[in-house]
CSV table of C-alpha atoms in Angstrom, one decimal:
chain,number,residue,atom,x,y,z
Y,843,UNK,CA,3.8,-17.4,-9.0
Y,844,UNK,CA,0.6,-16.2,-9.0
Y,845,UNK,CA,-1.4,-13.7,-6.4
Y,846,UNK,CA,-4.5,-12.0,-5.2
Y,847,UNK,CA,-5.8,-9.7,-2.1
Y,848,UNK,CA,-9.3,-8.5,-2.0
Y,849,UNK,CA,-10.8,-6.0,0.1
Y,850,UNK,CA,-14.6,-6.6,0.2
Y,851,UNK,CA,-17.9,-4.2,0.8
Y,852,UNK,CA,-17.6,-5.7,4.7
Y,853,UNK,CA,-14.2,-4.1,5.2
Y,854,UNK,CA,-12.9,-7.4,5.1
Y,855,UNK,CA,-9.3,-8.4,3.2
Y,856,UNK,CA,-8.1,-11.1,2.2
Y,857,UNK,CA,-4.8,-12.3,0.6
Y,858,UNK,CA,-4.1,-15.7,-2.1
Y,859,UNK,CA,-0.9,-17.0,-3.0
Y,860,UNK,CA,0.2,-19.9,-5.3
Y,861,UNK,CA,2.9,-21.3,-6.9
Y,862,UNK,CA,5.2,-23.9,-8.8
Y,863,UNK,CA,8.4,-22.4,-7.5
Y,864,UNK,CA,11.3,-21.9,-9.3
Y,865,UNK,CA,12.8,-24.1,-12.4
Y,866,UNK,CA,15.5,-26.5,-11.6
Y,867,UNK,CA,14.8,-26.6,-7.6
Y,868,UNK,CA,15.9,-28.7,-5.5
Y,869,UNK,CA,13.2,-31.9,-4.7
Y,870,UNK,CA,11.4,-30.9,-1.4
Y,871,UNK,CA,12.2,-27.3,-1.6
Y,872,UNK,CA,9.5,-25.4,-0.2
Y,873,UNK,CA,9.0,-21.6,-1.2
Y,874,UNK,CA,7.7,-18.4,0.7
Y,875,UNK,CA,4.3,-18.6,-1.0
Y,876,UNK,CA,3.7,-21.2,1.5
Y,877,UNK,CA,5.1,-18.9,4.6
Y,878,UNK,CA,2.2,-16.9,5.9
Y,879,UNK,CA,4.2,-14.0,6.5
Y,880,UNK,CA,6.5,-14.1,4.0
Y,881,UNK,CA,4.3,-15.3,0.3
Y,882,UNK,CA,1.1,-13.9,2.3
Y,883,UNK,CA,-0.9,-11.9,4.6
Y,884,UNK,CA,-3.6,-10.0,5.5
Y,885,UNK,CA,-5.1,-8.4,8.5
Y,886,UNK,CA,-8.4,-6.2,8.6
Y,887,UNK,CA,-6.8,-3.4,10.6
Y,888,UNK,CA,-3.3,-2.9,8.3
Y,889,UNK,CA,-3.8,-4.4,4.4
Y,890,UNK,CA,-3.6,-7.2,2.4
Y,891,UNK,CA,-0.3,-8.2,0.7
Y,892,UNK,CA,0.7,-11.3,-1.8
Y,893,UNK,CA,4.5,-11.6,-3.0
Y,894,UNK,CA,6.4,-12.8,-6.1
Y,895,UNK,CA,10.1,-13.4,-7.1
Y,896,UNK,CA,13.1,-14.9,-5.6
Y,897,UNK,CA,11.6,-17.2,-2.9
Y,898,UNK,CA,14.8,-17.7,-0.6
Y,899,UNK,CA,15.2,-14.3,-0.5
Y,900,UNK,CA,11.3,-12.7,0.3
Y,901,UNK,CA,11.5,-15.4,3.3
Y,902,UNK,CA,14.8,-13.9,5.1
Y,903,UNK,CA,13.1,-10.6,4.6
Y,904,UNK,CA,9.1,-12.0,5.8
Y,905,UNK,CA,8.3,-9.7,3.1
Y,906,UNK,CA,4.3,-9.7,3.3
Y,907,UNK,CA,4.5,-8.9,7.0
Y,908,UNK,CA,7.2,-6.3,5.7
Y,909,UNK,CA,5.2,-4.4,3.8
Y,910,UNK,CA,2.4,-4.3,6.3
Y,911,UNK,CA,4.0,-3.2,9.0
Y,912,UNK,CA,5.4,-0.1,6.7
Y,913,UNK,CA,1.7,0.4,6.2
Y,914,UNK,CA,1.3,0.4,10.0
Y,915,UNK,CA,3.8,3.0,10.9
Y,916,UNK,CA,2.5,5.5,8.6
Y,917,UNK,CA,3.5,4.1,4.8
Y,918,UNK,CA,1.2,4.8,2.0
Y,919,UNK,CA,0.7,1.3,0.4
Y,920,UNK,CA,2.8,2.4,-2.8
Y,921,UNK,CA,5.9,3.4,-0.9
Y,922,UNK,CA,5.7,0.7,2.2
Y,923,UNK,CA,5.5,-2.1,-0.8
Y,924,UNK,CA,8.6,-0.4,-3.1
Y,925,UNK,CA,10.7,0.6,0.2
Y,926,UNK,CA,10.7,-3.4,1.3
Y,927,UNK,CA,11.7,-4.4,-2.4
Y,928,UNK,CA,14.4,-2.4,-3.0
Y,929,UNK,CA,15.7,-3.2,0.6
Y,930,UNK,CA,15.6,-6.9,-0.5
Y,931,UNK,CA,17.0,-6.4,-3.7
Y,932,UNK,CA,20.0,-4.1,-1.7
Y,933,UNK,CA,20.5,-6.9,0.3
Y,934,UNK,CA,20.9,-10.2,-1.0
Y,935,UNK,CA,20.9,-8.9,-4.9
Y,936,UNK,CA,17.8,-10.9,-5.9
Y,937,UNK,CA,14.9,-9.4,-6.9
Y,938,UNK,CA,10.9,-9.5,-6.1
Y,939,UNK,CA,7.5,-8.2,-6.9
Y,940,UNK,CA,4.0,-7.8,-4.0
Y,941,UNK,CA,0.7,-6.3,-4.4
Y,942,UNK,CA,-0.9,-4.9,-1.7
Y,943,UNK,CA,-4.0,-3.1,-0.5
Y,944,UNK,CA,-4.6,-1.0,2.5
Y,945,UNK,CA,-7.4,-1.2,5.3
Y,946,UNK,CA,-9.2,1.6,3.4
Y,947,UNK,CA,-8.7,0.6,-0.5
Y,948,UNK,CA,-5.5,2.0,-1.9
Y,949,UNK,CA,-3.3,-0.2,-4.1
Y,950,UNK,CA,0.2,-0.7,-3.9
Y,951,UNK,CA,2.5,-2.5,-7.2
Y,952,UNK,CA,5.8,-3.0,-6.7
Y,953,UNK,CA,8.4,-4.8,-8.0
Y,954,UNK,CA,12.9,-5.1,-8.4
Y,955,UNK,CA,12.5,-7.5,-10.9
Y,956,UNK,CA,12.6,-6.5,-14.7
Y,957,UNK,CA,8.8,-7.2,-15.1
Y,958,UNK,CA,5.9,-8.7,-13.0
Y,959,UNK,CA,2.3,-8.9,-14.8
Y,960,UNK,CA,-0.7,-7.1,-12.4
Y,961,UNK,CA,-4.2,-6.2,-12.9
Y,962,UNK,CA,-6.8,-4.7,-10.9
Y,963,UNK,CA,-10.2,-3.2,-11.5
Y,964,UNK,CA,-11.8,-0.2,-9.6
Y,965,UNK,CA,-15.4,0.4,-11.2
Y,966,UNK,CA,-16.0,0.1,-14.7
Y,967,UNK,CA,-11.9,0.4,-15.4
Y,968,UNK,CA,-9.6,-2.4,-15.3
Y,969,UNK,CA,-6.2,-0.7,-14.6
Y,970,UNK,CA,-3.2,-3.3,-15.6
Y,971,UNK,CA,0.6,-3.6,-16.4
Y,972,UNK,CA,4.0,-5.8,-16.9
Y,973,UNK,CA,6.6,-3.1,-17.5
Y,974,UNK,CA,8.4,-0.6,-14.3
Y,975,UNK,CA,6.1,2.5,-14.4
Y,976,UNK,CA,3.7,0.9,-16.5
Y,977,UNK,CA,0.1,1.4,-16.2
Y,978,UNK,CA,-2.2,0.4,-19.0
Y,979,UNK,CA,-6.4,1.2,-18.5
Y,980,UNK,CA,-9.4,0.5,-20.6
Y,981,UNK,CA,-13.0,0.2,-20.2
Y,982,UNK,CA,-14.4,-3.2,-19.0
Q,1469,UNK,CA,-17.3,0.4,0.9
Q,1470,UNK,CA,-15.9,0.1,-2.4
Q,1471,UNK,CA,-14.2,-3.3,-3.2
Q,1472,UNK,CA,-11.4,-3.9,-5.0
Q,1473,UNK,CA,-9.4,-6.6,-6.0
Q,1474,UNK,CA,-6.0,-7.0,-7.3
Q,1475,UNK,CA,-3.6,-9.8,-9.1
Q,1476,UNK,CA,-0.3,-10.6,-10.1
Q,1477,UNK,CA,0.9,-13.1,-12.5
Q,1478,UNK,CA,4.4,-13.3,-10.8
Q,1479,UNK,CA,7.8,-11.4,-11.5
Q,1480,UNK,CA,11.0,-11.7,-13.0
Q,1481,UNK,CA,12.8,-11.8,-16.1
Q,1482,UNK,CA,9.9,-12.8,-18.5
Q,1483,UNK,CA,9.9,-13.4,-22.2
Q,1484,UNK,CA,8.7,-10.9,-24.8
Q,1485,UNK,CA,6.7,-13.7,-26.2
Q,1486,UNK,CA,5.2,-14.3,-22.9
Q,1487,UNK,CA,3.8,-10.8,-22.2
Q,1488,UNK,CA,0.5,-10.8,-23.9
Q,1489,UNK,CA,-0.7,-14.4,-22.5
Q,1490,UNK,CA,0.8,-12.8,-18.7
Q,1491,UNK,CA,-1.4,-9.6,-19.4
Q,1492,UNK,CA,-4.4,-11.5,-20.5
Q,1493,UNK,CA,-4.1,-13.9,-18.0
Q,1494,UNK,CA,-4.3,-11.3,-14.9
Q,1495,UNK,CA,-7.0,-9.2,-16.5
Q,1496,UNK,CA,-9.3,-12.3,-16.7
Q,1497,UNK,CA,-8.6,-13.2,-12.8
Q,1498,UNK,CA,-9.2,-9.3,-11.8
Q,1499,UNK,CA,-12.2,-9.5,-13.8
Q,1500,UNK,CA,-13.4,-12.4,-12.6
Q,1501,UNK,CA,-12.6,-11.5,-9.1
Q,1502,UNK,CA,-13.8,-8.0,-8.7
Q,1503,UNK,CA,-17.4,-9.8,-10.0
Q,1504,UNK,CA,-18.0,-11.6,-7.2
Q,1505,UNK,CA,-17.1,-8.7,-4.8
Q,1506,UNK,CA,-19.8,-6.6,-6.5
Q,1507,UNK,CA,-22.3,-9.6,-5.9
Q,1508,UNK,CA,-21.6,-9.1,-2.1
Q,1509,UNK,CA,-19.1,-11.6,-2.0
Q,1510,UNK,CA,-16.9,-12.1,0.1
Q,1511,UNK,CA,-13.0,-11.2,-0.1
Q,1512,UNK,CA,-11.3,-14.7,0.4
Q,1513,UNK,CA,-14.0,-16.1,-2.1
Q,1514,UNK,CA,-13.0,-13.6,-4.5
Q,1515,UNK,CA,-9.0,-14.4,-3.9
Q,1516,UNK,CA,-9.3,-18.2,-3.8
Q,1517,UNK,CA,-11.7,-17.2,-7.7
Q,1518,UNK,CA,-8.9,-15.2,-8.9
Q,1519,UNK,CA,-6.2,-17.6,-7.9
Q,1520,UNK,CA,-8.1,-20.5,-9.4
Q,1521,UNK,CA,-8.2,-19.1,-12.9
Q,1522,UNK,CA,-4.7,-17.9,-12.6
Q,1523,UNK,CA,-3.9,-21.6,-11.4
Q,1524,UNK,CA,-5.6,-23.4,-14.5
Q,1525,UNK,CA,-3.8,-20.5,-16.9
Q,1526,UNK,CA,-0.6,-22.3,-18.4
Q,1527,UNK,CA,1.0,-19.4,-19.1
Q,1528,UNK,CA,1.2,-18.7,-15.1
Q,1529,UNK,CA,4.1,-20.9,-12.6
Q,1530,UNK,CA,1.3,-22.1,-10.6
Q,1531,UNK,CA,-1.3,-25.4,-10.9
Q,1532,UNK,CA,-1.0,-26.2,-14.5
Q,1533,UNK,CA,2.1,-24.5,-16.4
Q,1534,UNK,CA,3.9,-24.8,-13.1
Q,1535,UNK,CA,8.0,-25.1,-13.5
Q,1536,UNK,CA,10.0,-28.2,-12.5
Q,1537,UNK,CA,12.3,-29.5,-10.0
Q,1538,UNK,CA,15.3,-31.2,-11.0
Q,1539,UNK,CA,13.8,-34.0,-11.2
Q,1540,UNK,CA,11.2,-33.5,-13.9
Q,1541,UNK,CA,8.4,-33.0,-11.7
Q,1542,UNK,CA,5.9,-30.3,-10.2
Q,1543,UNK,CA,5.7,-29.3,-6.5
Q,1544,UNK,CA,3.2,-26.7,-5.6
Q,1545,UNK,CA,3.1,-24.4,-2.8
Q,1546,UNK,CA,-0.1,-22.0,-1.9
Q,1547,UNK,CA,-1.1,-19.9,1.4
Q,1548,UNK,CA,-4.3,-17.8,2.3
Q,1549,UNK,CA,-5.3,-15.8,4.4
Q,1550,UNK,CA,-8.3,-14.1,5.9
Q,1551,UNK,CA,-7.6,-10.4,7.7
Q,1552,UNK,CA,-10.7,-10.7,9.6
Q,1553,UNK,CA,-9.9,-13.6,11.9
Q,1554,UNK,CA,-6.3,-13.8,10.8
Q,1555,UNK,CA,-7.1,-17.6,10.3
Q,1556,UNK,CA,-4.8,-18.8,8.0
Q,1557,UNK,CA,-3.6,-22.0,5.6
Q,1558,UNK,CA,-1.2,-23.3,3.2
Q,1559,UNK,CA,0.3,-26.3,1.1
Q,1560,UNK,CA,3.9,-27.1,0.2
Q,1561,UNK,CA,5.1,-29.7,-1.9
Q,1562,UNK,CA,1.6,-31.0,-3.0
Q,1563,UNK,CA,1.4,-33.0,-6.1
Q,1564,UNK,CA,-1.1,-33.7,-9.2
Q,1565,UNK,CA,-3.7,-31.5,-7.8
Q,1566,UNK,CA,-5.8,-28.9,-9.8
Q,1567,UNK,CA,-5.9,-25.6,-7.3
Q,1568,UNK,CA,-3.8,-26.0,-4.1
Q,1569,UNK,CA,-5.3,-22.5,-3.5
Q,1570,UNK,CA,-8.5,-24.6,-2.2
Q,1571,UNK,CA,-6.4,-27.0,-0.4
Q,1572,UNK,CA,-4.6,-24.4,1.0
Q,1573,UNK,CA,-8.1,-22.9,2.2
Q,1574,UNK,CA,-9.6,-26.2,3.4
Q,1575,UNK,CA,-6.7,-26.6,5.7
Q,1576,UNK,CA,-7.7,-23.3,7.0
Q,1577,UNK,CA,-11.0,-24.0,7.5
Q,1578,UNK,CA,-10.8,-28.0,8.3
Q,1579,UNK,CA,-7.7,-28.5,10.5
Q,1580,UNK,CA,-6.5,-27.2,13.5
Q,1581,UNK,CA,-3.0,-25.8,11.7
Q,1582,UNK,CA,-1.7,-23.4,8.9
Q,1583,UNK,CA,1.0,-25.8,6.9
Q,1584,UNK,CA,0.6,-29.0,5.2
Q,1585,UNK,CA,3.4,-30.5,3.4
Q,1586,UNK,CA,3.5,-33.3,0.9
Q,1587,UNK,CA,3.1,-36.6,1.2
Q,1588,UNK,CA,0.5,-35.1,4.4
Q,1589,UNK,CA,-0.9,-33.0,2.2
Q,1590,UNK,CA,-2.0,-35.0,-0.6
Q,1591,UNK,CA,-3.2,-37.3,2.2
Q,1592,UNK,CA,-5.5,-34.7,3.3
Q,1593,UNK,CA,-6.4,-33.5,0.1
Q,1594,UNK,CA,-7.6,-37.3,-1.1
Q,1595,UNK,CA,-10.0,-37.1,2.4
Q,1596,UNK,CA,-11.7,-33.7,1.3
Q,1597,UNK,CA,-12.4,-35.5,-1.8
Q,1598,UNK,CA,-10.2,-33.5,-4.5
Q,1599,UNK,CA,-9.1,-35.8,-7.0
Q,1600,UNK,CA,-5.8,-36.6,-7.5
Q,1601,UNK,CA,-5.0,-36.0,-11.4
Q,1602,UNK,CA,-2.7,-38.4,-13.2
Q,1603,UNK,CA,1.2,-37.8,-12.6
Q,1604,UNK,CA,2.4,-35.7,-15.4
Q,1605,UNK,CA,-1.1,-34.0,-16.3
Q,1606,UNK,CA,0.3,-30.3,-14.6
Q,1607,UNK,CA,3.3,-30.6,-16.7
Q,1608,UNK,CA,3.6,-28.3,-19.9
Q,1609,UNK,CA,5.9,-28.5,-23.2
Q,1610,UNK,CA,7.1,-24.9,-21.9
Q,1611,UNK,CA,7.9,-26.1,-18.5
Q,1612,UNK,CA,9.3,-28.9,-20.0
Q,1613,UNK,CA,11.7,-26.9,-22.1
Q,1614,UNK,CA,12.6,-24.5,-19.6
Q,1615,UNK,CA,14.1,-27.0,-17.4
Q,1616,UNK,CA,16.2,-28.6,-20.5
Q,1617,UNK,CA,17.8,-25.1,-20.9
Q,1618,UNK,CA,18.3,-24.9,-17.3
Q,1619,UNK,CA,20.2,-28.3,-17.3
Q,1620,UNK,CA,22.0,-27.5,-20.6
Q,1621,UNK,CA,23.3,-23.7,-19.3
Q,1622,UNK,CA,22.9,-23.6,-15.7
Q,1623,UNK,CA,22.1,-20.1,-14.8
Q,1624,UNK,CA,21.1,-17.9,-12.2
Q,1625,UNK,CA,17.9,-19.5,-10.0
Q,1626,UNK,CA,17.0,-15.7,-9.3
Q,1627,UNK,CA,16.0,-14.6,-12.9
Q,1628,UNK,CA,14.8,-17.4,-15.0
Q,1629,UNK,CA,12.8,-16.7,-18.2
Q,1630,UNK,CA,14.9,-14.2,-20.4
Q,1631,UNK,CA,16.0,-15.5,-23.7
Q,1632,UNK,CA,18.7,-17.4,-22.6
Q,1633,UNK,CA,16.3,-19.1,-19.8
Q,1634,UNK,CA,12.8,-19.4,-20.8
Q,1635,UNK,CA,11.5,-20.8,-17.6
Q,1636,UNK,CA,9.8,-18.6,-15.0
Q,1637,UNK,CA,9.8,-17.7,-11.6
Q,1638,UNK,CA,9.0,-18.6,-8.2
């Protein structure tokens, strides 16, 4: 799966997901990436929020929505995207990864799963990583 | 205000020999992405950008490079969404095209509903003129091989792409 949320010089944000799914599925099998709510969302007045990972499991969870809605009741982006993951993870023992950003810029990068590959760049700095606690920098 | 953009490249178990071509991958969709927000555009231009690349980047599960069903062949699902009019759209099961990203967005823009599916939404993407690609041309050797080992050893459908699995996931 792949992912992207944007937060333009209007104020405006915007969230992308896409996928192939997972190997071996089931013909016809349709994954949260396609569940607005779940694989994406975005609203102007909470954040911006696009998900990764075990499919059957984000949906019974409507991560994206989730995450905002942690934002929403007083979350930093960091903490409402982790908080929703591990509860996942708790739950139906499968794991998951979301990027998010807030109404006013800040980044969130979470993830349960051993490793989920990110990027983002803030200026002149492109900030990225792959492993848990990662986070790699250099100069664009 | 500042933009910013941010990607992933998906999570799970992944390779070591896939790491470098997932890192590189992202950093050239940010890249690419955060560009167009400093040139005043917009945010769901800059996401459907990003998502593009990542979509035409073998080394990602989406477009080309995508994994397989059991029967050999790729089904793609994409969504977008736009926070300013909360206007949304998505694809599921579409086959043999490029970037469901910007089918995904066309539905949001050119129908009256948020979800196409399949056999619909290959219909739909044929009448906005995206070409339908021959079937096959989205499968990779990797993909290919992923889903062998996944026949041959079964496995968990939760973390696929460690050494004893090298697919990816959804």
């Amino acid at each position: 799966t792949v992912g992207a949320v944007a937060l333009d010089s209007q104020g405006h944000l915007a969230a992308a997901t896409s996928t192939g799914g997972i190997n071996g599925k089931m013909v016809g099998r349709s994954s949260d990436t396609s569940l607005i709510g779940s694989g994406t969302y975005a609203d102007d007045e909470i954040g911006g929020v696009s998900t990764t990972g075990h499919g059957d499991s984000i949906i019974k969870v409507c991560m994206a929505y989730a995450i905002l809605k942690n934002i929403e009741n007083g979350s930093d982006p960091q903490k409402a995207t982790q908080s929703v993951l591990d509860k996942m993870s708790a739950k139906l023992n499968n794991t998951a990864g979301a990027i998010t950003i807030s109404k006013t810029g800040e980044i969130g990068v979470g993830f349960s799963s051993k490793r989920m590959s990110w990027a983002y760049q803030k200026a002149d700095t492109i900030y990225f990583g792959i492993e848990q606690e990662e986070v790699q920098s250099e100069k664009v | 205000m500042e933009p910013i953009l941010i990607v992933h490249g998906g999570a799970g178990d992944i390779k070591d020999s896939r790491v470098p071509d997932k890192i590189k991958g992202v950093k050239i969709a940010a890249k690419a992405g955060y560009k167009i927000l400093k040139n005043g555009g917009t945010a769901l231009d800059a996401v459907e950008t990003a998502v593009r690349i990542l979509e035409d980047d073998e080394s990602m599960n989406a477009g080309r490079g995508s994994v397989l069903n059991l029967d050999g062949e790729v089904e793609m699902d994409a969504s977008i969404m736009d926070g300013s009019t909360l206007a949304a759209g998505a694809v599921t099961i579409v086959r043999d095209i490029a970037h469901p990203i910007s089918l995904a967005r066309l539905v949001m823009e050119r129908t009256p509903h948020v979800l196409l599916a399949g056999p619909g939404a290959n219909k739909f993407a044929e009448e906005q003129g995206i070409p339908r690609l021959l079937p096959g041309s989205l499968i990779t050797p990797f993909a290919k091989e992923a889903l062998k080992e996944f026949k041959k050893k079964g496995g968990s459908l939760t973390e696929i792409g460690g050494k004893d699995n090298p697919g990816d996931v959804g």
